[in-house]
Coordinates of C-alpha atoms in Angstrom, one line a residue:
X22 CA 87.8 55.9 79.2
X23 CA 86.7 58.5 81.6
X24 CA 88.9 61.7 81.9
X25 CA 89.9 60.7 85.8
X26 CA 91.2 57.0 84.6
X27 CA 92.7 58.9 81.9
X28 CA 94.4 61.3 85.0
X29 CA 95.5 58.3 87.0
X30 CA 97.4 56.4 84.1
X31 CA 99.2 59.1 83.4
X32 CA 100.1 59.7 86.7
X33 CA 101.3 56.2 87.3
X34 CA 103.3 55.8 84.1
X35 CA 105.0 59.7 85.2
X36 CA 105.9 57.1 88.5
X37 CA 106.8 54.3 86.5
X38 CA 108.9 56.7 84.3
X39 CA 110.6 58.8 87.5
X40 CA 111.2 55.6 89.6
X41 CA 112.7 53.9 86.5
X42 CA 115.3 57.0 85.7
X43 CA 115.9 57.0 89.6
X44 CA 116.8 53.6 89.6
X45 CA 119.0 53.4 86.5
X46 CA 121.5 56.9 87.4
X47 CA 121.3 54.7 91.1
X48 CA 123.0 51.3 88.6
X49 CA 125.3 53.8 87.0
X50 CA 125.9 55.2 90.0
X51 CA 126.8 52.1 91.4
X52 CA 128.9 50.2 88.6
X53 CA 131.0 53.5 87.8
X54 CA 131.2 56.0 90.8
X55 CA 133.7 58.0 89.4
X56 CA 130.8 59.2 86.6
X57 CA 129.3 62.6 86.9
X58 CA 125.6 62.0 87.1
X59 CA 123.3 65.1 87.2
X60 CA 120.8 64.5 89.1
X61 CA 119.5 68.2 90.2
X62 CA 116.4 67.7 88.4
X63 CA 115.4 64.7 90.4
X64 CA 114.2 66.1 94.3
X65 CA 113.8 63.5 96.4
X66 CA 113.1 65.2 99.6
X67 CA 109.6 66.1 100.8
X68 CA 108.8 70.1 100.2
X69 CA 108.3 71.8 103.2
X70 CA 104.9 74.2 103.0
X71 CA 106.1 77.5 103.7
X72 CA 102.8 78.8 105.0
X73 CA 102.4 76.3 108.2
X74 CA 106.2 78.2 109.0
X75 CA 105.3 81.0 111.6
X76 CA 107.4 84.1 110.6
X77 CA 107.6 82.9 106.9
X78 CA 106.8 85.8 104.3
X79 CA 104.2 85.1 102.2
X80 CA 105.0 84.4 98.8
X81 CA 103.9 86.7 96.9
X82 CA 106.2 89.1 98.6
X83 CA 109.4 86.8 97.7
X84 CA 108.3 87.1 93.9
X85 CA 108.0 90.8 94.2
X86 CA 111.3 91.2 95.7
X87 CA 113.1 89.2 93.7
X88 CA 112.0 91.0 90.7
X89 CA 113.6 94.0 91.9
X90 CA 117.2 92.6 92.4
X91 CA 118.8 94.4 89.7
X92 CA 122.8 95.6 89.5
X93 CA 121.4 99.3 90.2
X94 CA 119.3 98.3 92.8
X95 CA 122.0 96.0 94.3
X96 CA 125.1 99.0 93.9
X97 CA 122.3 101.7 95.1
X98 CA 122.2 99.9 98.7
X99 CA 126.0 99.6 98.8
X100 CA 126.0 103.0 99.0
X101 CA 123.7 103.2 101.3
X102 CA 125.2 100.9 103.5
X103 CA 129.0 99.8 104.6
X104 CA 130.5 97.2 106.7
X105 CA 128.4 95.9 109.7
X106 CA 124.6 97.5 110.4
X107 CA 121.9 96.5 112.6
X108 CA 118.3 95.5 111.6
X109 CA 117.1 98.9 112.1
X110 CA 119.7 100.6 109.7
X111 CA 119.4 97.6 107.2
X112 CA 115.6 98.5 107.2
X113 CA 115.9 101.8 106.5
X114 CA 118.5 100.9 103.9
X115 CA 116.3 98.6 102.3
X116 CA 113.1 100.4 102.5
X117 CA 114.7 103.5 100.1
X118 CA 116.2 101.1 98.0
X119 CA 113.5 98.7 96.8
X120 CA 109.7 99.9 95.4
X121 CA 107.2 98.7 97.1
X122 CA 109.7 97.4 100.6
X123 CA 109.9 94.1 101.1
X124 CA 108.3 92.6 103.9
X125 CA 109.5 92.7 107.8
X126 CA 109.7 89.1 107.7
X127 CA 111.5 88.8 104.6
X128 CA 114.4 91.4 106.6
X129 CA 114.2 89.8 109.5
X130 CA 115.1 86.6 107.9
X131 CA 117.8 87.7 106.0
X132 CA 119.5 89.9 109.0
X133 CA 119.3 86.3 110.7
X134 CA 120.8 84.0 108.1
X135 CA 124.1 86.0 107.1
X136 CA 125.0 87.2 110.4
X137 CA 128.4 86.5 111.2
X138 CA 128.7 83.2 113.5
X139 CA 130.9 83.3 115.9
X140 CA 132.0 80.5 118.8
X141 CA 133.9 80.8 121.9
X142 CA 137.1 78.5 122.1
X143 CA 134.8 76.3 124.2
X144 CA 132.9 76.1 120.8
X145 CA 129.8 77.6 122.2
X146 CA 128.1 80.8 119.9
X147 CA 128.6 84.3 120.7
X148 CA 126.1 86.5 121.4
X149 CA 128.1 90.0 122.0
X150 CA 127.5 90.8 117.7
X151 CA 124.3 89.0 117.1
X152 CA 122.8 92.8 116.7
X153 CA 124.7 93.4 113.9
X154 CA 125.7 91.7 110.2
X155 CA 128.3 92.0 107.1
X156 CA 127.2 93.7 104.5
X157 CA 129.0 92.6 101.8
X158 CA 128.0 89.2 102.5
X159 CA 124.5 90.0 102.1
X160 CA 125.0 91.8 98.8
X161 CA 126.6 88.7 97.4
X162 CA 123.8 86.6 98.4
X163 CA 121.5 88.8 97.1
X164 CA 123.5 88.9 93.5
X165 CA 124.0 85.2 93.8
X166 CA 120.0 85.0 94.1
X167 CA 118.7 87.5 92.1
X168 CA 117.0 86.2 88.8
X169 CA 117.0 89.2 86.6
X170 CA 121.0 89.0 86.3
X171 CA 120.7 85.8 85.2
X172 CA 124.2 85.9 83.1
X173 CA 127.3 84.2 84.8
X174 CA 129.8 87.0 84.1
X175 CA 127.7 89.9 85.3
X176 CA 127.3 88.0 88.6
X177 CA 131.1 87.3 88.6
X178 CA 132.1 91.1 87.4
X179 CA 129.4 92.9 90.3
X180 CA 130.7 90.7 93.1
X181 CA 134.3 91.7 91.7
X182 CA 133.2 95.2 92.0
X183 CA 131.3 94.5 95.7
X184 CA 134.3 93.2 96.8
X185 CA 136.8 95.9 95.3
X186 CA 136.4 98.3 98.5
X187 CA 138.6 101.4 96.9
X188 CA 137.2 101.5 93.7
X189 CA 139.5 101.2 90.8
X190 CA 138.3 98.0 89.4
X191 CA 141.8 96.3 90.4
X192 CA 142.3 94.2 93.8
X193 CA 145.0 92.6 95.6
X194 CA 145.7 88.9 95.9
X195 CA 144.6 89.1 99.5
X196 CA 141.4 91.1 98.6
X197 CA 140.7 88.4 95.7
X198 CA 141.3 85.6 98.5
X199 CA 138.6 87.1 100.7
X200 CA 136.3 86.9 98.1
X201 CA 136.8 83.6 96.9
X202 CA 136.7 82.8 100.8
X203 CA 133.2 84.8 101.4
X204 CA 131.8 82.9 98.0
X205 CA 132.6 79.2 99.1
X206 CA 131.8 80.5 102.9
X207 CA 127.9 82.0 101.7
X208 CA 126.3 79.0 100.8
X209 CA 128.7 76.1 102.1
X210 CA 125.5 74.6 104.7
X211 CA 123.4 74.2 101.3
X212 CA 126.0 73.2 98.9
X213 CA 127.6 70.9 101.0
X214 CA 128.0 67.6 99.5
X215 CA 128.2 66.0 102.4
X216 CA 125.7 65.3 106.2
X217 CA 127.3 67.9 108.5
X218 CA 125.8 69.2 111.0
X219 CA 129.6 71.8 112.4
X220 CA 129.5 75.1 110.9
X221 CA 132.9 75.3 111.7
X222 CA 133.9 72.2 109.7
X223 CA 131.7 73.3 107.1
X224 CA 133.9 76.4 106.9
X225 CA 136.5 74.6 107.0
X226 CA 136.3 72.8 104.4
X227 CA 135.3 76.1 102.1
X228 CA 138.6 78.1 103.4
X229 CA 140.4 74.6 101.9
X230 CA 138.3 74.9 98.3
X231 CA 139.1 79.1 98.5
X232 CA 142.3 78.5 99.0
X233 CA 143.0 75.7 96.3
X234 CA 141.5 77.9 94.1
X235 CA 143.0 80.9 94.5
X236 CA 146.9 79.6 94.7
X237 CA 145.5 78.4 91.0
X238 CA 144.2 81.5 89.9
X239 CA 147.5 83.7 91.1
X240 CA 149.7 81.0 89.5
X241 CA 147.6 81.6 85.7
X242 CA 148.1 85.1 86.6
X243 CA 152.0 84.3 86.7
X244 CA 152.7 82.6 83.9
X245 CA 151.1 84.8 81.9
X246 CA 152.7 88.4 83.2
X247 CA 155.9 89.6 84.1
X248 CA 157.6 87.4 87.0
X249 CA 159.3 90.1 88.4
X250 CA 156.2 92.3 88.9
X251 CA 155.0 89.6 91.4
X252 CA 158.1 90.7 93.4
X253 CA 156.3 94.4 94.5
X254 CA 153.8 93.9 97.3
X255 CA 151.5 96.5 96.1
X256 CA 150.9 94.4 92.6
X257 CA 147.1 94.8 91.5
X258 CA 144.9 92.3 89.6
X259 CA 142.2 93.7 87.3
X260 CA 138.6 91.8 86.7
X261 CA 140.0 91.1 82.8
X262 CA 143.2 89.2 85.0
X263 CA 141.1 87.2 87.3
X264 CA 138.2 86.3 84.4
X265 CA 141.0 84.8 81.9
X266 CA 142.3 83.2 84.8
X267 CA 139.2 81.6 85.6
X268 CA 138.4 80.6 82.0
X269 CA 142.0 79.0 81.4
X270 CA 140.7 75.6 82.9
X271 CA 137.7 73.6 81.9
X272 CA 134.8 73.5 84.3
X273 CA 136.7 75.8 86.6
X274 CA 135.1 78.7 85.5
X275 CA 131.7 77.2 87.0
X276 CA 132.7 76.2 90.0
X277 CA 134.1 79.9 91.3
X278 CA 130.1 80.6 92.1
X279 CA 128.0 78.4 94.2
X280 CA 125.4 76.7 92.3
X281 CA 121.6 78.3 91.9
X282 CA 119.9 78.2 94.9
X283 CA 116.1 78.9 95.8
X284 CA 115.7 81.9 98.3
X285 CA 113.1 79.9 100.1
X286 CA 115.7 77.1 101.0
X287 CA 118.4 79.6 101.7
X288 CA 116.3 81.4 104.4
X289 CA 114.8 78.1 106.2
X290 CA 118.6 76.9 106.9
X291 CA 119.9 77.5 110.0
X292 CA 123.2 78.1 110.9
X293 CA 123.7 76.5 114.0
X294 CA 126.9 74.1 115.9
X295 CA 125.9 71.5 118.4
X296 CA 127.1 71.6 122.0
X297 CA 129.0 68.3 123.1
X298 CA 129.7 67.6 126.8
X299 CA 133.1 65.7 126.8
X300 CA 134.2 64.3 130.3
X301 CA 137.9 64.6 131.4
X302 CA 138.7 61.1 130.5
X303 CA 138.2 61.9 127.0
X304 CA 139.3 65.3 126.7
X305 CA 142.4 64.9 125.5
X306 CA 142.0 62.3 122.6
X307 CA 139.1 64.7 121.2
X308 CA 141.4 67.8 121.3
X309 CA 144.0 65.7 119.7
X310 CA 141.3 64.5 116.9
X311 CA 140.5 68.6 116.1
X312 CA 144.3 69.2 115.9
X313 CA 144.2 66.6 113.7
X314 CA 141.4 67.6 111.6
X315 CA 142.2 71.3 111.5
X316 CA 145.7 70.4 110.5
X317 CA 144.5 68.3 107.5
X318 CA 142.3 71.0 106.6
X319 CA 145.0 73.9 106.5
X320 CA 147.8 72.1 104.9
X321 CA 148.7 75.8 103.8
X322 CA 149.3 77.1 107.0
X323 CA 151.5 74.1 108.2
X324 CA 153.4 73.7 105.1
X325 CA 157.2 72.9 104.6
X326 CA 159.3 75.7 102.8
X327 CA 160.3 73.2 99.6
X328 CA 156.8 73.8 98.3
X329 CA 156.9 76.2 95.9
X330 CA 152.8 75.8 94.9
X331 CA 151.4 77.1 98.1
X332 CA 151.6 80.4 99.6
X333 CA 154.6 80.7 102.0
X334 CA 154.0 83.3 105.1
X335 CA 156.2 85.9 105.2
X336 CA 158.9 84.7 102.5
X337 CA 156.5 84.8 99.3
X338 CA 155.5 88.5 97.8
X339 CA 151.9 87.2 97.8
X340 CA 151.8 87.3 102.1
X341 CA 152.5 91.3 102.5
X342 CA 149.9 93.3 103.7
X343 CA 150.6 97.1 102.4
X344 CA 153.8 96.2 101.1
X345 CA 155.0 94.6 104.1
X346 CA 156.1 90.9 105.2
X347 CA 153.8 89.3 107.5
X348 CA 156.7 88.4 109.5
X349 CA 157.7 92.5 110.1
X350 CA 154.0 93.4 111.0
X351 CA 153.5 93.8 115.0
X352 CA 152.2 91.2 117.0
X353 CA 148.3 92.1 117.0
X354 CA 148.3 93.0 113.5
X355 CA 150.1 89.6 113.0
X356 CA 147.7 87.7 114.6
X357 CA 144.5 89.4 112.3
X358 CA 146.2 88.8 109.1
X359 CA 147.1 85.1 110.0
X360 CA 143.6 84.4 111.0
X361 CA 143.0 83.8 107.2
X362 CA 144.4 81.2 107.0
X363 CA 144.3 79.2 110.3
X364 CA 141.9 76.6 111.1
X365 CA 138.9 77.7 113.6
X366 CA 140.4 77.7 117.5
X367 CA 140.8 74.4 119.5
X368 CA 138.6 73.5 123.1
X369 CA 140.8 74.5 124.8
X370 CA 138.6 74.5 128.7
X371 CA 137.0 71.9 130.1
X372 CA 134.5 71.7 133.0
X373 CA 135.8 68.6 135.3
X374 CA 133.8 66.2 136.6
X375 CA 132.3 66.2 140.2
X376 CA 134.5 64.3 142.4
X377 CA 137.4 63.9 140.0
X378 CA 140.7 66.3 139.5
X379 CA 141.7 64.9 136.1
X380 CA 145.3 66.7 134.9
X381 CA 144.6 66.8 130.8
X382 CA 147.6 66.2 128.8
X383 CA 147.0 68.9 126.3
X384 CA 149.7 71.1 126.8
X385 CA 152.2 68.2 126.2
X386 CA 150.6 66.5 123.7
X387 CA 150.3 69.6 121.3
X388 CA 152.4 72.1 122.5
X389 CA 155.4 70.0 122.8
X390 CA 155.1 69.2 119.3
X391 CA 156.1 71.4 115.8
X392 CA 153.2 71.4 113.5
X393 CA 155.0 70.8 109.8
X394 CA 154.0 68.9 107.2
X395 CA 153.3 65.8 109.0
X396 CA 150.5 65.8 111.8
X397 CA 152.9 66.1 114.5
X398 CA 157.0 66.1 114.9
X399 CA 158.7 65.5 117.9
X400 CA 160.2 68.6 119.8
X401 CA 163.8 68.4 119.3
X402 CA 164.4 69.1 123.2
X403 CA 162.4 66.4 123.9
X404 CA 164.5 63.3 123.9
X405 CA 163.4 60.0 122.5
X406 CA 164.4 56.9 124.9
X407 CA 167.6 55.5 123.5
X408 CA 168.8 58.5 122.4
X409 CA 171.1 59.4 125.7
X410 CA 173.2 56.2 125.2
X411 CA 173.7 57.5 121.5
X412 CA 175.0 60.4 122.7
X413 CA 177.2 59.3 124.7
X414 CA 179.2 57.0 122.1
X415 CA 179.0 60.2 119.6
X416 CA 180.7 61.8 122.4
X417 CA 183.2 59.2 123.1
X418 CA 183.9 58.5 119.0
X419 CA 184.8 61.8 119.0
X420 CA 187.2 62.0 121.5
X421 CA 190.7 62.7 120.7
X422 CA 193.5 60.6 120.6
X423 CA 195.4 61.8 123.1
X424 CA 192.6 61.6 125.6
X425 CA 191.7 58.2 124.5
X426 CA 195.7 57.2 125.5
X427 CA 195.5 59.0 128.9
X428 CA 192.4 56.7 129.6
X429 CA 193.6 53.4 128.4
X430 CA 196.9 54.5 130.7
X431 CA 194.3 54.7 134.0
X432 CA 192.8 51.8 133.0
X433 CA 196.0 49.9 133.2
X434 CA 196.7 51.4 136.1
X435 CA 193.8 49.9 138.1
X436 CA 194.2 46.5 137.1
X437 CA 197.7 46.1 138.0
X438 CA 196.5 47.4 141.3
X439 CA 193.6 44.6 141.2
X440 CA 195.9 42.4 140.6
X441 CA 198.4 43.0 143.2
X442 CA 195.6 42.9 145.5
X443 CA 194.4 39.9 144.5
X444 CA 197.6 38.2 144.1
X445 CA 198.1 38.6 148.5
X446 CA 194.9 36.8 149.0
X447 CA 195.7 33.0 149.9
X448 CA 193.8 29.8 149.0
X449 CA 191.4 30.5 151.9
X450 CA 188.9 32.9 149.9
X451 CA 186.2 31.3 150.1
X452 CA 185.9 31.1 153.6
X453 CA 187.7 35.0 153.8
X454 CA 184.4 35.6 152.5
X455 CA 182.2 34.3 155.0
X456 CA 183.7 36.8 157.8
X457 CA 184.8 40.0 155.7
X458 CA 181.2 41.2 155.8
X459 CA 180.9 42.1 159.2
X460 CA 185.0 42.2 160.5
X461 CA 187.2 43.5 157.7
X462 CA 187.3 47.5 157.5
X463 CA 185.8 49.4 154.5
X464 CA 189.4 49.9 152.6
X465 CA 190.0 46.1 152.2
X466 CA 186.4 45.7 151.8
X467 CA 186.5 48.0 148.5
X468 CA 189.5 46.7 147.0
X469 CA 188.2 42.5 147.3
X470 CA 185.1 43.6 145.7
X471 CA 187.5 44.8 142.9
X472 CA 185.9 48.4 142.7
X473 CA 189.5 50.6 143.4
X474 CA 188.0 53.8 141.5
X475 CA 188.8 55.8 145.0
X476 CA 192.4 54.0 145.2
X477 CA 193.1 54.6 141.6
X478 CA 192.4 58.1 141.4
X479 CA 194.9 59.0 144.8
X480 CA 198.2 60.0 142.8
X481 CA 201.0 59.1 146.0
X482 CA 201.8 55.4 145.9
X483 CA 202.9 55.2 149.4
X484 CA 199.1 56.0 151.1
X485 CA 198.2 53.0 148.3
X486 CA 201.1 50.8 149.9
X487 CA 200.0 51.5 153.4
X488 CA 196.5 50.7 152.7
X489 CA 197.6 47.5 151.5
X490 CA 199.9 46.5 154.8
X491 CA 196.8 47.5 156.7
X492 CA 194.6 45.0 154.8
X493 CA 197.4 42.2 155.2
X494 CA 197.9 42.9 158.6
X495 CA 193.9 42.8 159.0
X496 CA 193.5 39.4 157.0
X497 CA 196.2 37.5 158.9
X498 CA 194.3 38.4 162.3
X499 CA 191.2 37.5 160.7
X500 CA 193.3 34.0 159.3
X501 CA 194.3 33.7 162.5
X502 CA 190.8 33.8 164.5
X503 CA 189.3 31.4 161.7
X504 CA 192.0 28.4 162.5
X505 CA 191.6 28.9 166.2
X506 CA 187.6 28.4 165.5
X507 CA 188.1 25.8 163.2

């Protein structure tokens, strides 16, 4: 056989083997969807040629840069720059630390990839801080992408040291929460198992995962340590305590850090948010949907006080900032602290359609509702249909016995007065009703209809008797008139 034919047969056999592996695993997934199938080795997506993309650095530059990502150089870079920096200061620091310095295209892509993405209330991206980036996000990403730092424990330790601002090898619970949130957010688009184009929604899902992991770690540390220690607002957690809490549950230790990724795929990923044009007619439904989704993803914020497993705002010692409860902080600082736990802001503005002026029901549908464990609960000031009648029945039931007796006496007096009036009517009452609408006075008209409220309220019986006499005289006149006409 020729070498070409042997090569073609080997390629065909490999293709058959590849297809059989994929098909068998797909069948296993269909039969038992709860089985965990490892398909990391199979890449069904077509590979993108990086050379054809404009502005992408060559492969050699990327390989030389990855070889220099050691713990010493990353810690040196952490000492040079802190907080937020612009692109020029980042390039200067990278050129000082790494030898040979990285390509300018690579630093530009790193800056654009790890630039913070902020949005307005309408969902559009804010370009005010477009010239700055957070150094801590870049350091965590480089530690995760490093091939030299191969051990999982070493990566976790160096990230713990980066997030420790004081450098005392201890962190408060709020700092640990921020660290886990950064770890979940940094590659949320690449590691997402759901095909979503919304960066806000991906970040909210990442925050939810981070909070559940944080609560589990704190609960484990509480069980192992003295529970009285948790009452202190300035408590500190060492790396050994954090490491043992992560190792206490199987497979939880490996889920703290995101999975290993290729730096080329990370650089090609772009953080964007799609813009949607929503009319006034469907705006209310859209806002309610966003509110419900944010409530579902942020159950820790809208939770009941009876749940002890989750973090209570203003009541739990974990909700302290500098030894002070969140509820005792000023309004400006309180908003900043609660932004860590709140969902992304809902859309609150809309452009009206031309020729239409439709008032949205946003304030009535949402701000009149109190968020609790359920999505909405009606505001207690807003009464439901039929509640007024129930309240009146309750008020009547709560009346004292003396008031009831007085009301019964008044009703009997009204009935007796009505009986006296009806007794003075003759058998010609049917003929009388045909004429009284025009000829009778108002006083007798009220008595004939049986509405005696105005008369019964009068305490003087003489006025009532005179009124009855007048009505009798008038009735006789009408009766005579009726007889003459007939």
